[in-house]
Amino acid sequence: MPRVDCHFVKRSLNGPDDECGDTGYFRIDETQCLMAEVDVLGHGPEAYEVAVMVNAFLAESGNSTLVDILQGLHRHLRGTRGCVASLCHVDLATGVMRFSGVGNIVCRIFGIEHLRMVSRDGIVGYMMSQPQEQIVQLAPGNVVMLYSDGIKEHFEVHDLPGLLTGSAKDIADRVMKHFAKGDDDASCLVMRYVA
């Protein structure tokens, strides 16, 4: 049965990384992988507090659909500064990946073909469009990358030879080192679908 290799890395604009409004979440079991990349509006301890709320909510989401998770998170974060978020669910047996996102978190799939998933407009917890789910088929070796606006939005594999080699940790660390901007919190979640 195929498996996944996941890693999340973040960097705070001001202060220690435990005061970062960017957060990532992944949960892997025998049959599935749920991933989320979230960027809370603003910076510092107040943004971090909302990020902690997001991770706690995701940990309790069970096997809900991605749309249900986003709608529930929207209700849960009302009255906070809100966030943008992208979620992926991968069926490990089939390689079917479901995606749903709100806001400007980038989700890209690298492999023989490169794909960019499309998020809906809005801010989770404030005002958002109705989330929609997109479905794609992953192939063994594909790399799924979710990253916040603290990472350069447009880069290609040839911009950094060997970018997609190695573990998910190696890839995430290299993206952060070479493509993180200096004016915002930055984060990247990488998943390699391994045959």
CSV table of C-alpha atoms in Angstrom, one decimal:
chain,number,residue,atom,x,y,z
A,1,MET,CA,0.0,0.0,0.0
A,2,PRO,CA,1.4,3.5,-0.8
A,3,ARG,CA,2.3,5.7,2.0
A,4,VAL,CA,3.1,9.4,2.5
A,5,ASP,CA,6.0,11.3,3.9
A,6,CYS,CA,4.9,14.7,5.4
A,7,HIS,CA,6.7,17.6,6.9
A,8,PHE,CA,5.8,21.1,8.0
A,9,VAL,CA,8.2,24.0,8.6
A,10,LYS,CA,7.5,27.6,9.6
A,11,ARG,CA,9.3,30.9,10.3
A,12,SER,CA,8.0,33.8,12.3
A,13,LEU,CA,8.4,37.3,11.0
A,14,ASN,CA,9.0,38.7,14.5
A,15,GLY,CA,10.1,36.7,17.4
A,16,PRO,CA,10.2,33.0,18.1
A,17,ASP,CA,8.5,30.5,15.8
A,18,ASP,CA,6.0,29.7,18.6
A,19,GLU,CA,4.6,33.1,18.0
A,20,CYS,CA,3.8,32.5,14.4
A,21,GLY,CA,0.3,32.9,12.9
A,22,ASP,CA,1.1,30.3,10.2
A,23,THR,CA,0.4,26.7,11.1
A,24,GLY,CA,0.3,23.3,9.5
A,25,TYR,CA,-1.5,20.2,10.4
A,26,PHE,CA,-1.4,16.6,9.2
A,27,ARG,CA,-2.9,13.4,10.4
A,28,ILE,CA,-2.0,10.1,8.9
A,29,ASP,CA,-3.5,6.7,9.6
A,30,GLU,CA,-3.5,3.3,7.7
A,31,THR,CA,-6.0,4.5,5.0
A,32,GLN,CA,-5.8,8.3,4.7
A,33,CYS,CA,-3.9,11.5,5.2
A,34,LEU,CA,-5.4,14.9,6.1
A,35,MET,CA,-3.3,18.0,5.6
A,36,ALA,CA,-4.0,21.7,6.3
A,37,GLU,CA,-1.9,24.8,5.8
A,38,VAL,CA,-3.3,27.9,7.6
A,39,ASP,CA,-2.2,31.5,7.7
A,40,VAL,CA,-3.9,33.5,10.5
A,41,LEU,CA,-4.2,37.2,9.6
A,42,GLY,CA,-1.6,39.3,11.3
A,43,HIS,CA,1.5,38.3,13.3
A,44,GLY,CA,2.8,37.7,16.8
A,45,PRO,CA,1.2,36.1,19.9
A,46,GLU,CA,-2.4,37.1,19.0
A,47,ALA,CA,-2.1,35.4,15.6
A,48,TYR,CA,-0.5,32.4,17.3
A,49,GLU,CA,-3.4,32.0,19.7
A,50,VAL,CA,-5.8,31.7,16.7
A,51,ALA,CA,-3.5,29.2,15.1
A,52,VAL,CA,-3.6,27.1,18.2
A,53,MET,CA,-7.5,27.2,18.0
A,54,VAL,CA,-7.3,26.1,14.4
A,55,ASN,CA,-5.1,23.1,15.2
A,56,ALA,CA,-7.3,22.0,18.1
A,57,PHE,CA,-10.4,22.2,15.8
A,58,LEU,CA,-8.7,20.2,13.1
A,59,ALA,CA,-7.6,17.5,15.6
A,60,GLU,CA,-11.3,17.1,16.5
A,61,SER,CA,-12.6,17.1,12.9
A,62,GLY,CA,-12.7,13.3,12.6
A,63,ASN,CA,-13.6,12.0,9.1
A,64,SER,CA,-15.6,15.1,8.1
A,65,THR,CA,-15.5,16.2,4.4
A,66,LEU,CA,-13.1,19.1,3.6
A,67,VAL,CA,-16.1,21.4,2.9
A,68,ASP,CA,-17.6,20.5,6.3
A,69,ILE,CA,-14.3,21.1,8.0
A,70,LEU,CA,-13.9,24.6,6.4
A,71,GLN,CA,-17.5,25.5,7.2
A,72,GLY,CA,-17.1,24.4,10.8
A,73,LEU,CA,-13.8,26.2,11.1
A,74,HIS,CA,-15.5,29.3,9.8
A,75,ARG,CA,-18.1,29.2,12.5
A,76,HIS,CA,-15.5,28.3,15.2
A,77,LEU,CA,-13.3,31.4,14.3
A,78,ARG,CA,-16.1,34.0,14.2
A,79,GLY,CA,-15.1,37.0,16.3
A,80,THR,CA,-11.3,36.3,15.8
A,81,ARG,CA,-9.0,37.8,13.2
A,82,GLY,CA,-9.7,34.9,10.9
A,83,CYS,CA,-7.4,33.0,8.6
A,84,VAL,CA,-6.9,31.6,5.1
A,85,ALA,CA,-6.7,27.8,4.8
A,86,SER,CA,-6.2,25.0,2.4
A,87,LEU,CA,-7.0,21.4,3.1
A,88,CYS,CA,-6.1,18.1,1.3
A,89,HIS,CA,-7.3,14.6,2.0
A,90,VAL,CA,-5.5,11.7,0.3
A,91,ASP,CA,-6.9,8.1,0.1
A,92,LEU,CA,-3.7,6.2,0.5
A,93,ALA,CA,-4.9,3.1,-1.3
A,94,THR,CA,-6.0,4.8,-4.4
A,95,GLY,CA,-4.0,8.1,-4.5
A,96,VAL,CA,-7.2,10.1,-4.9
A,97,MET,CA,-6.6,13.6,-3.4
A,98,ARG,CA,-9.4,16.0,-2.5
A,99,PHE,CA,-8.6,19.7,-2.1
A,100,SER,CA,-10.6,22.6,-0.8
A,101,GLY,CA,-9.3,26.1,0.1
A,102,VAL,CA,-10.3,29.6,1.1
A,103,GLY,CA,-7.9,32.5,0.5
A,104,ASN,CA,-4.4,32.7,-0.8
A,105,ILE,CA,-2.7,29.5,0.5
A,106,VAL,CA,-1.0,28.0,-2.6
A,107,CYS,CA,-1.4,24.3,-3.3
A,108,ARG,CA,0.7,22.8,-6.0
A,109,ILE,CA,1.3,19.2,-7.2
A,110,PHE,CA,4.7,18.4,-8.8
A,111,GLY,CA,5.3,15.3,-10.8
A,112,ILE,CA,5.3,14.4,-14.5
A,113,GLU,CA,2.6,17.1,-14.8
A,114,HIS,CA,2.5,20.1,-12.5
A,115,LEU,CA,-0.9,21.3,-11.2
A,116,ARG,CA,-2.0,24.3,-9.2
A,117,MET,CA,-5.2,23.9,-7.2
A,118,VAL,CA,-7.7,26.8,-7.1
A,119,SER,CA,-9.0,28.2,-3.8
A,120,ARG,CA,-12.1,30.3,-3.2
A,121,ASP,CA,-12.0,33.9,-2.1
A,122,GLY,CA,-12.5,34.9,1.5
A,123,ILE,CA,-11.4,34.8,5.1
A,124,VAL,CA,-12.3,31.9,7.3
A,125,GLY,CA,-14.1,33.2,10.3
A,126,TYR,CA,-15.1,36.5,8.7
A,127,MET,CA,-16.5,36.3,5.2
A,128,MET,CA,-15.9,33.4,2.7
A,129,SER,CA,-17.3,32.0,-0.5
A,130,GLN,CA,-18.9,28.6,-0.4
A,131,PRO,CA,-16.0,26.1,-0.3
A,132,GLN,CA,-15.7,23.7,-3.2
A,133,GLU,CA,-13.9,20.4,-3.5
A,134,GLN,CA,-11.6,19.5,-6.3
A,135,ILE,CA,-10.4,15.9,-7.0
A,136,VAL,CA,-7.1,14.9,-8.6
A,137,GLN,CA,-5.3,11.5,-9.0
A,138,LEU,CA,-1.8,11.4,-7.5
A,139,ALA,CA,0.9,9.2,-9.0
A,140,PRO,CA,3.7,7.6,-7.0
A,141,GLY,CA,6.4,10.1,-6.4
A,142,ASN,CA,4.2,13.1,-6.7
A,143,VAL,CA,5.0,16.0,-4.3
A,144,VAL,CA,2.1,18.0,-2.9
A,145,MET,CA,3.2,21.4,-1.6
A,146,LEU,CA,1.0,23.9,0.4
A,147,TYR,CA,2.5,27.2,1.3
A,148,SER,CA,1.6,30.6,2.7
A,149,ASP,CA,2.1,34.0,1.2
A,150,GLY,CA,5.3,34.3,3.1
A,151,ILE,CA,6.8,32.1,0.3
A,152,LYS,CA,7.4,33.4,-3.2
A,153,GLU,CA,4.2,32.4,-5.1
A,154,HIS,CA,5.7,31.7,-8.5
A,155,PHE,CA,8.7,29.4,-8.6
A,156,GLU,CA,9.5,26.4,-10.8
A,157,VAL,CA,11.3,23.2,-10.2
A,158,HIS,CA,14.1,24.3,-12.5
A,159,ASP,CA,14.6,27.4,-10.3
A,160,LEU,CA,16.3,25.1,-7.8
A,161,PRO,CA,17.7,21.9,-9.4
A,162,GLY,CA,17.0,18.9,-7.2
A,163,LEU,CA,14.2,20.7,-5.4
A,164,LEU,CA,12.0,17.6,-5.4
A,165,THR,CA,14.6,15.0,-4.4
A,166,GLY,CA,14.9,13.7,-0.9
A,167,SER,CA,12.4,13.6,2.0
A,168,ALA,CA,9.5,15.9,2.6
A,169,LYS,CA,11.6,17.5,5.3
A,170,ASP,CA,14.4,18.2,2.8
A,171,ILE,CA,12.0,19.7,0.3
A,172,ALA,CA,10.2,21.9,2.9
A,173,ASP,CA,13.5,23.1,4.3
A,174,ARG,CA,14.8,24.0,0.8
A,175,VAL,CA,11.7,25.8,-0.1
A,176,MET,CA,11.9,27.8,3.1
A,177,LYS,CA,15.6,28.6,2.6
A,178,HIS,CA,15.4,29.6,-1.0
A,179,PHE,CA,11.9,31.1,-1.5
A,180,ALA,CA,10.8,32.6,1.8
A,181,LYS,CA,10.2,36.3,1.7
A,182,GLY,CA,11.5,38.6,4.5
A,183,ASP,CA,8.4,40.5,5.1
A,184,ASP,CA,5.9,38.0,6.5
A,185,ASP,CA,5.5,34.8,8.5
A,186,ALA,CA,6.3,31.9,6.2
A,187,SER,CA,5.4,28.3,6.2
A,188,CYS,CA,5.4,25.2,3.9
A,189,LEU,CA,3.8,21.8,4.2
A,190,VAL,CA,5.1,19.1,1.9
A,191,MET,CA,3.8,15.6,1.3
A,192,ARG,CA,5.5,13.1,-0.9
A,193,TYR,CA,3.2,10.3,-2.1
A,194,VAL,CA,5.4,7.2,-2.0
A,195,ALA,CA,4.7,3.9,-3.8
